[in-house]
Coordinates of C-alpha atoms and ligand atoms in Angstrom, one line a residue:
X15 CA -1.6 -29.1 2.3
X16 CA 0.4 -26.2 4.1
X17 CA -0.7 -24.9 7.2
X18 CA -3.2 -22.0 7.3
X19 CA -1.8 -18.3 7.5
X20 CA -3.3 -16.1 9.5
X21 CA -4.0 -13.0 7.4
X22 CA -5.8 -10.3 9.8
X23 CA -7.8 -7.5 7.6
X24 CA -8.7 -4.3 9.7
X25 CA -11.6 -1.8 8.4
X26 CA -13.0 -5.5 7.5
X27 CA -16.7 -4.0 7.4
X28 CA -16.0 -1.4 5.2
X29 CA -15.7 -1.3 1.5
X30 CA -12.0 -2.0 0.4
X31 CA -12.1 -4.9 2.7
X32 CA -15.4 -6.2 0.9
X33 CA -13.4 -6.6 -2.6
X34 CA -9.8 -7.9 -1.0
X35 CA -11.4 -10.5 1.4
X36 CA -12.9 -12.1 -2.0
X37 CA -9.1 -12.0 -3.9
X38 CA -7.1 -13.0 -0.8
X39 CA -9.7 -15.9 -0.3
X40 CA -9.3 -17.3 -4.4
X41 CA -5.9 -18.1 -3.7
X42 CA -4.6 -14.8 -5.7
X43 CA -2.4 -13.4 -3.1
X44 CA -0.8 -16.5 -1.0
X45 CA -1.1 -19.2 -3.8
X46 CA -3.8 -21.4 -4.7
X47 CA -2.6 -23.7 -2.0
X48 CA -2.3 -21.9 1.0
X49 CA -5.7 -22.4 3.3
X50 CA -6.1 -18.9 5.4
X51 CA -7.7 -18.3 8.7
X52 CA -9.2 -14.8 8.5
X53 CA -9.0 -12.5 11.6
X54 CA -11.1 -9.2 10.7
X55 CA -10.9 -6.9 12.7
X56 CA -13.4 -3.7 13.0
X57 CA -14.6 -1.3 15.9
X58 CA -17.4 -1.9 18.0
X59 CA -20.1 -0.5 16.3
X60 CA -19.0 -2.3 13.0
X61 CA -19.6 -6.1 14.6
X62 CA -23.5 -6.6 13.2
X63 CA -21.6 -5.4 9.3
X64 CA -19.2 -7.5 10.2
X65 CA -21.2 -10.4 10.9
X66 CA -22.8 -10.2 7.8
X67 CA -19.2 -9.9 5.9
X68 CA -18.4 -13.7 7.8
X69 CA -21.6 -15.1 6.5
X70 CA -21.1 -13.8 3.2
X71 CA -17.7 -15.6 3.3
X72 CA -18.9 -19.1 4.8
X73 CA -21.7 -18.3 1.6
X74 CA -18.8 -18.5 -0.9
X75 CA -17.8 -21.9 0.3
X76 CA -13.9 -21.2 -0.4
X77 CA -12.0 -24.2 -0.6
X78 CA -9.1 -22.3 1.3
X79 CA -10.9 -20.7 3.7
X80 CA -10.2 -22.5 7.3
X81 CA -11.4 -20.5 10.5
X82 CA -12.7 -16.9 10.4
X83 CA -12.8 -15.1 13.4
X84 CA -14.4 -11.0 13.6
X85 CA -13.5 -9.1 16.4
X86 CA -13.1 -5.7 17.8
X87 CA -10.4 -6.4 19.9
X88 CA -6.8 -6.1 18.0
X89 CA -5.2 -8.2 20.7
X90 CA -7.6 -11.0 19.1
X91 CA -7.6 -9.7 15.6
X92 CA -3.7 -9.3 15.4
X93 CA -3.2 -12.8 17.7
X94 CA -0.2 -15.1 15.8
X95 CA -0.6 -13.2 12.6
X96 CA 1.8 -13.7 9.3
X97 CA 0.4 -11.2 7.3
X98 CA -2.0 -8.0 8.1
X99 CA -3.5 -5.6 5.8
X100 CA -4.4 -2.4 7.6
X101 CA -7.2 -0.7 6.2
X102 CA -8.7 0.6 8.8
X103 CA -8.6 4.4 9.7
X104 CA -10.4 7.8 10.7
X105 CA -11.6 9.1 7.9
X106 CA -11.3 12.8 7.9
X107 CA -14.3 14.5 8.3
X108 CA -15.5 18.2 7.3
X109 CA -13.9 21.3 8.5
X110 CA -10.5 18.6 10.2
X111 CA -7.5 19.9 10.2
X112 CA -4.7 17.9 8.4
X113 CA -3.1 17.7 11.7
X114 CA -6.1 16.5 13.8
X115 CA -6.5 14.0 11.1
X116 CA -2.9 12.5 11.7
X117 CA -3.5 12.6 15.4
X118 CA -6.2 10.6 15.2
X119 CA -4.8 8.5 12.9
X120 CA -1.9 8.7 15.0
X121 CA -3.7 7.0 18.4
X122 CA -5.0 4.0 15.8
X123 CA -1.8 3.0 14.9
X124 CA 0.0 3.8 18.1
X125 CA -2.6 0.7 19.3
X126 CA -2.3 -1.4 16.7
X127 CA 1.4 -1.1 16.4
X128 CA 1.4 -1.7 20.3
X129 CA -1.3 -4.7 19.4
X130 CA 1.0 -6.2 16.9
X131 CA 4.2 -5.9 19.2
X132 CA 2.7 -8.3 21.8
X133 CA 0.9 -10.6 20.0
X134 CA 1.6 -11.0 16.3
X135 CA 4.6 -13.7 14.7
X136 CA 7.9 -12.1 14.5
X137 CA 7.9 -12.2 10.6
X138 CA 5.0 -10.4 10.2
X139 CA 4.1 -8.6 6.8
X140 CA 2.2 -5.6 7.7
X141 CA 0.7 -3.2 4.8
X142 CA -1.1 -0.4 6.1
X143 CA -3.7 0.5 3.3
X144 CA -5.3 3.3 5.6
X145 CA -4.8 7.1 5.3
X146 CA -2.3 8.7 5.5
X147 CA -0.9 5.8 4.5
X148 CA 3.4 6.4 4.7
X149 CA 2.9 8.1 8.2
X150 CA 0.3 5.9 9.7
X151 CA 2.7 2.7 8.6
X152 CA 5.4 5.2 10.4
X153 CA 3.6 5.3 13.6
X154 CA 2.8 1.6 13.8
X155 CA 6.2 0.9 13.4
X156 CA 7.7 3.4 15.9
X157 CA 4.9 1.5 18.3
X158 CA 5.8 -2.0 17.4
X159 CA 9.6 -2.2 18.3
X160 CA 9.8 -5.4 18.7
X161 CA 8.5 -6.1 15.1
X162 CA 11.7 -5.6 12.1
X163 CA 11.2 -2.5 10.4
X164 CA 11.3 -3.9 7.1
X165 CA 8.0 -6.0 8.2
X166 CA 6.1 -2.8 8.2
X167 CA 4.8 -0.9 4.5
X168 CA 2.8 1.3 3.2
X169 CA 1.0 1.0 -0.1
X170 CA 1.5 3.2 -3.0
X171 CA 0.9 0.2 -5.5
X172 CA -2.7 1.6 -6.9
X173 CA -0.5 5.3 -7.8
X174 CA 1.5 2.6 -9.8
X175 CA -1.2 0.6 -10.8
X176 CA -3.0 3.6 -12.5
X177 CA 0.1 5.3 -13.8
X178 CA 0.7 1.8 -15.6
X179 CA -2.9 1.5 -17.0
X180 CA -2.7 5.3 -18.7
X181 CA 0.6 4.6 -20.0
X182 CA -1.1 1.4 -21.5
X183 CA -3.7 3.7 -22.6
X184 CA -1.9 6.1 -24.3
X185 CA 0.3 3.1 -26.4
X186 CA -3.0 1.4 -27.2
X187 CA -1.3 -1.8 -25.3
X188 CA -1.9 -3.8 -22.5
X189 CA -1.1 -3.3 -18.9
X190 CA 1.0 -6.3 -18.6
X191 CA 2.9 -4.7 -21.3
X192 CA 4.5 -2.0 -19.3
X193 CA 7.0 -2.7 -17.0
X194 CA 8.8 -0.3 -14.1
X195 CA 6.5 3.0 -14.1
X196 CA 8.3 4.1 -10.0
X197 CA 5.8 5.7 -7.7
X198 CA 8.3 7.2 -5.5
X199 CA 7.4 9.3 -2.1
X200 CA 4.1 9.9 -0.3
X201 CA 0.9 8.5 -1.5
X202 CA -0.5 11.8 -1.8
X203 CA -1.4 14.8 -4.2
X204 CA 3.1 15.2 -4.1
X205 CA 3.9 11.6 -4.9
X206 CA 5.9 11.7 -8.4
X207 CA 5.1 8.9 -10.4
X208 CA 8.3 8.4 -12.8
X209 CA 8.0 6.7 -16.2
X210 CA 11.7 7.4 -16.7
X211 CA 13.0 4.2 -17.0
X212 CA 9.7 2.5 -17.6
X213 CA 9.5 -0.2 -20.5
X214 CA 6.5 -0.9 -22.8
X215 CA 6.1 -3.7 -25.7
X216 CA 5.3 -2.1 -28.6
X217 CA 4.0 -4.3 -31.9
X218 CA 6.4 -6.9 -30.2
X219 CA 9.6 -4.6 -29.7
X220 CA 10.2 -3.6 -26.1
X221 CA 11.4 -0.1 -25.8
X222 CA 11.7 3.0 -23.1
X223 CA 8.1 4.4 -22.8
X224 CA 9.7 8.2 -23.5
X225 CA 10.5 6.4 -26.7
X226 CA 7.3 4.6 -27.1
X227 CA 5.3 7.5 -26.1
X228 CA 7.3 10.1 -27.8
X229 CA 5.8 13.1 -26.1
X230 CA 8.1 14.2 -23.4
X231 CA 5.9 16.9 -22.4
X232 CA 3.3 14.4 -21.3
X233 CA 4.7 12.3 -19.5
X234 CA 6.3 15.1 -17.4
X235 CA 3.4 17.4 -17.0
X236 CA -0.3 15.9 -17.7
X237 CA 0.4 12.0 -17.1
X238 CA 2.1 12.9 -13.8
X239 CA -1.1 16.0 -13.2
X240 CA -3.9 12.3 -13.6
X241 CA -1.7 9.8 -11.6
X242 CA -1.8 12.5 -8.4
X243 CA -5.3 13.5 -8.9
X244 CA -6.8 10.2 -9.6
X245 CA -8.0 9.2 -6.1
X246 CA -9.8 12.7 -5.9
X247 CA -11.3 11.9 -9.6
X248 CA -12.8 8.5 -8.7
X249 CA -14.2 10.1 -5.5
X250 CA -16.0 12.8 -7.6
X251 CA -17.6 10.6 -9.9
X252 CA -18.3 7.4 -7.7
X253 CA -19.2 10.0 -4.4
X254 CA -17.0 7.3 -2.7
X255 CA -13.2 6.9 -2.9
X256 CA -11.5 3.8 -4.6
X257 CA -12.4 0.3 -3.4
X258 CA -12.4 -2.2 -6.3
X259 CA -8.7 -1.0 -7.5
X260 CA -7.8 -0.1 -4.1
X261 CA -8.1 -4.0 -2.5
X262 CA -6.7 -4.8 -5.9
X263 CA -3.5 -3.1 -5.8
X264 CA -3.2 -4.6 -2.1
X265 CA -3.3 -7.6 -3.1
X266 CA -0.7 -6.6 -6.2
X267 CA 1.4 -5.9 -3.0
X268 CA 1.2 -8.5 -0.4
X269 CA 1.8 -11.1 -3.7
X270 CA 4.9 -9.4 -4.6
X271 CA 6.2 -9.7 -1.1
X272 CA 5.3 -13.1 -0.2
X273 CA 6.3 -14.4 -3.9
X274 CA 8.7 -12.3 -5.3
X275 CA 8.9 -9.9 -8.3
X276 CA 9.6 -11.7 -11.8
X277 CA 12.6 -11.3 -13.1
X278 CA 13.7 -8.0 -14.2
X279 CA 10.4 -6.0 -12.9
X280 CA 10.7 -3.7 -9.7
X281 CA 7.4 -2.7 -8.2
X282 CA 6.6 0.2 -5.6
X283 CA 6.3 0.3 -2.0
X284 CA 6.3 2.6 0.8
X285 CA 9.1 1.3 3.0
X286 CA 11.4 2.6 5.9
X287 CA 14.2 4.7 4.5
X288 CA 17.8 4.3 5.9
X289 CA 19.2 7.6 4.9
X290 CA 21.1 5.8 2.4
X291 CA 19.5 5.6 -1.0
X292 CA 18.3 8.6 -3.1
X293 CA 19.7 11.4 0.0
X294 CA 15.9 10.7 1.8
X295 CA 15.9 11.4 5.3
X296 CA 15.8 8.0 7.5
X297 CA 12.7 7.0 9.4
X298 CA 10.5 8.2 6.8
X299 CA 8.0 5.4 5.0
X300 CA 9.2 6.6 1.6
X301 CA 7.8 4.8 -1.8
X302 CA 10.7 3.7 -3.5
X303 CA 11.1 0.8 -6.8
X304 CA 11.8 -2.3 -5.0
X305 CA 12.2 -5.7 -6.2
X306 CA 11.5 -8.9 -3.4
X307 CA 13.0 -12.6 -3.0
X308 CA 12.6 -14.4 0.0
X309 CA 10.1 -12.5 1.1
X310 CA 12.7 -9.6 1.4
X311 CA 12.4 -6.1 -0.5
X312 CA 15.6 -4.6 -1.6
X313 CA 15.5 -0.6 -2.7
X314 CA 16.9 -0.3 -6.7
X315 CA 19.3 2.3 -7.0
X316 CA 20.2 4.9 -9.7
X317 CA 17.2 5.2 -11.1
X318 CA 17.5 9.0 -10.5
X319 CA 17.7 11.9 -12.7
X320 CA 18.0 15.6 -12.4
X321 CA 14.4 16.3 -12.7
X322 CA 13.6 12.9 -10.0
X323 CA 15.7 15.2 -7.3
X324 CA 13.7 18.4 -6.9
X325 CA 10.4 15.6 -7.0
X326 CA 11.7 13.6 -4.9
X327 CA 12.6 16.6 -2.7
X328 CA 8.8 17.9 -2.5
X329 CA 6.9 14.8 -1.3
X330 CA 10.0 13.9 1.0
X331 CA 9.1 17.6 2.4
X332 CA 5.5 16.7 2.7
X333 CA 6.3 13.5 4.7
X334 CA 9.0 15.4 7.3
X335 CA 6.0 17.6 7.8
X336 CA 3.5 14.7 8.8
X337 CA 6.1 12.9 10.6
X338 CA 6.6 16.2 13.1
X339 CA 2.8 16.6 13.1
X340 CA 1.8 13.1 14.1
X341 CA 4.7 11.9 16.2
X342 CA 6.6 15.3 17.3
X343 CA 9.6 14.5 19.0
X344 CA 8.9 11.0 19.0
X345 CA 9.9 11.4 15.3
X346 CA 13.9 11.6 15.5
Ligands
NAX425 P1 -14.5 2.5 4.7 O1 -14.9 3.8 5.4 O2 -15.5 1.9 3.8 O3 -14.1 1.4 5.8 C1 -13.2 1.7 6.8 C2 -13.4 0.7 7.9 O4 -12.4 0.9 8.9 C3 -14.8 1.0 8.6 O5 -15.5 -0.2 8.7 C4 -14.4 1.5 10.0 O6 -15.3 1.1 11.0 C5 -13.0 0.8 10.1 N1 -12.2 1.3 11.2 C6 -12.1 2.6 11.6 N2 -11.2 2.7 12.6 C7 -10.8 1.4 12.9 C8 -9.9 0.9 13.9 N3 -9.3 1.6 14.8 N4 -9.7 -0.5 13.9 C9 -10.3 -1.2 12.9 N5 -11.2 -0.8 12.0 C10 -11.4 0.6 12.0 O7 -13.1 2.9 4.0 P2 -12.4 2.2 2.7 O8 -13.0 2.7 1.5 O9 -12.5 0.7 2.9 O10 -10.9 2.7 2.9 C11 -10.1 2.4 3.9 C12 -8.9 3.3 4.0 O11 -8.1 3.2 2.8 C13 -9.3 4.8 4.1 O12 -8.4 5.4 5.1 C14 -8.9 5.3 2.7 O13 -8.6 6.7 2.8 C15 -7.7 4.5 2.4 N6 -7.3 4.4 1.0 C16 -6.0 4.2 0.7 C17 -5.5 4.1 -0.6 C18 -4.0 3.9 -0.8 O14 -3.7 3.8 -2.0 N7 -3.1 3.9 0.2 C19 -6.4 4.1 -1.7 C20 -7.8 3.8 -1.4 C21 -8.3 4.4 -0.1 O15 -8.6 5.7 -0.3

């Protein structure tokens, strides 16, 4: 058997972190063959939860499961790690301020990016889960220099995840008959989730979903409406925001990037923009369709359209703005 990764969850008390530990520890993310050592990482006050989280894992008896270590210390939690999912964050409370939300998001990740500099593998794979998502994976990655750029993501898989699913919906077919929906931008309310050149197998024919769907107006108006406001509809009817999809699509991510994409299928991820692809600013964690070998994403180009440029120009806006609020003039 392989030698055990070291996969570090933060936020591993709270409730995305309860559904991913379970799919990370089947085998579903790292192959049914890797063993895993688990560092999860929480704050102090979270160690008595997080106790019961470790015997609820040694309960499971997982045949992959090696060594499991809690901790509130990230030098410990983040110690020779190959992959890190960070879910943990500051949650923003009543009456904060966007921007007193990114600044305390902002000290989180300037530790933990710090944390990760000094004492996690080189080749890391980093997906911060945690809100807001692009910017936080920003600041980590300003704060962990030493650490390739490209090692550190944000996730807008679930946007795609649930634009798939209502396209599915609508064409009365399965998920895993839709191919390429793009999340592209912030994972926020101004993401733009593109069906464009999206795919869908129809009674056995594959075919563009405008074609399959045959209702333009949907898919640029309402379908795009339920994909942005679908976090805040789960939170309204559940009183608690995503978990079981969230840790779900995390796991859709981490997969992709250690494994590869099939053939033919780009997925979306939140990664460091160069300036060069689709005129988006550089140092921005921008979701763009990627597709991964050897554990490398590469951005797919000219997927773009008239209407993608004024979108894409709105959440790239929205992420300049955060940028400038969380990092100021640390941000050029
Ligand atoms: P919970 O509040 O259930 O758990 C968060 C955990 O993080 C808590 O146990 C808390 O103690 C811990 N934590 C806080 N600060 C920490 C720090 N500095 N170091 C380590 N742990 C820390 O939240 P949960 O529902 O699990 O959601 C986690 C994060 O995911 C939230 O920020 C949430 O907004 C975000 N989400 C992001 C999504 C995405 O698509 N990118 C979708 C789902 C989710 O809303």
């Amino acid at each position: 058997m392989a030698e055990p990764l070291n996969v570090c969850v933060t936020g591993a008390a709270g409730q995305i972190a309860y559904s991913l530990i379970y799919i990370v520890a089947k085998g579903e993310v790292f192959g049914p063959e890797q063993p895993i050592n688990f560092l999860l990482l929480d704050i102090p006050p979270m160690m008595g939860v997080l106790e019961g989280v470790v015997m609820e894992i040694q309960d499971c008896a997982f045949p992959l499961v090696r060594d499991v270590v809690a901790t509130a210390d990230p030098l410990v939690g983040f110690k020779d790690c190959d992959a890190a999912f960070l879910l943990g964050a500051m949650p923003r409370r009543e009456g904060m301020e966007r921007k007193d939300l990114l600044q305390a998001n902002c000290k989180i990740f300037e530790a933990q990016g710090a944390a990760l500099d000094k004492v996690a593998k080189k080749t890391v794979k980093v997906l911060v889960v945690g809100n807001p998502a692009n910017t936080n994976a920003l600041i980590c990655s300003t704060f962990a220099p030493s650490i390739p750029k490209e090692n550190i993501t944000a996730m807008t898989r679930l946007d795609q995840n649930r634009a798939t699913a209502q396209i599915a919906a609508k064409l009365g077919v399965t998920c895993t008959d839709v191919k390429n929906v793009v999340i592209w931008g912030n994972h926020s309310g101004t993401q733009f989730p593109d069906a464009a050149n999206a795919t869908a197998t129809v009674n056995g024919e594959s075919m563009s979903v405008y074609d399959a769907v045959k209702d333009d107006n949907y898919l640029k108006t309402e379908f795009i409406a339920t994909v942005q406001q679908r976090g805040a509809a789960v939170i309204k009817a559940r009183k608690l925001s995503s978990a079981m999809s969230a840790a779900k699509a995390a796991c859709d991510h981490m997969r992709d990037w250690f494994c590869g994409t099939p053939e033919g299928v780009y997925v979306s991820m939140a990664v460091i923009s160069k300036g060069n692809t689709y005129g988006v600013d550089e140092n921005l964690m921008f979701s763009f369709p990627v597709t991964v070998k050897d554990k490398t994403w590469a951005i797919v180009e000219g997927l773009s359209n008239e209407f993608t440029v004024e979108k894409l120009m709105i959440t790239e806006n929205e992420l300049k703005g955060e940028r400038e609020m969380a990092l100021g003039s640390q941000s050029a």
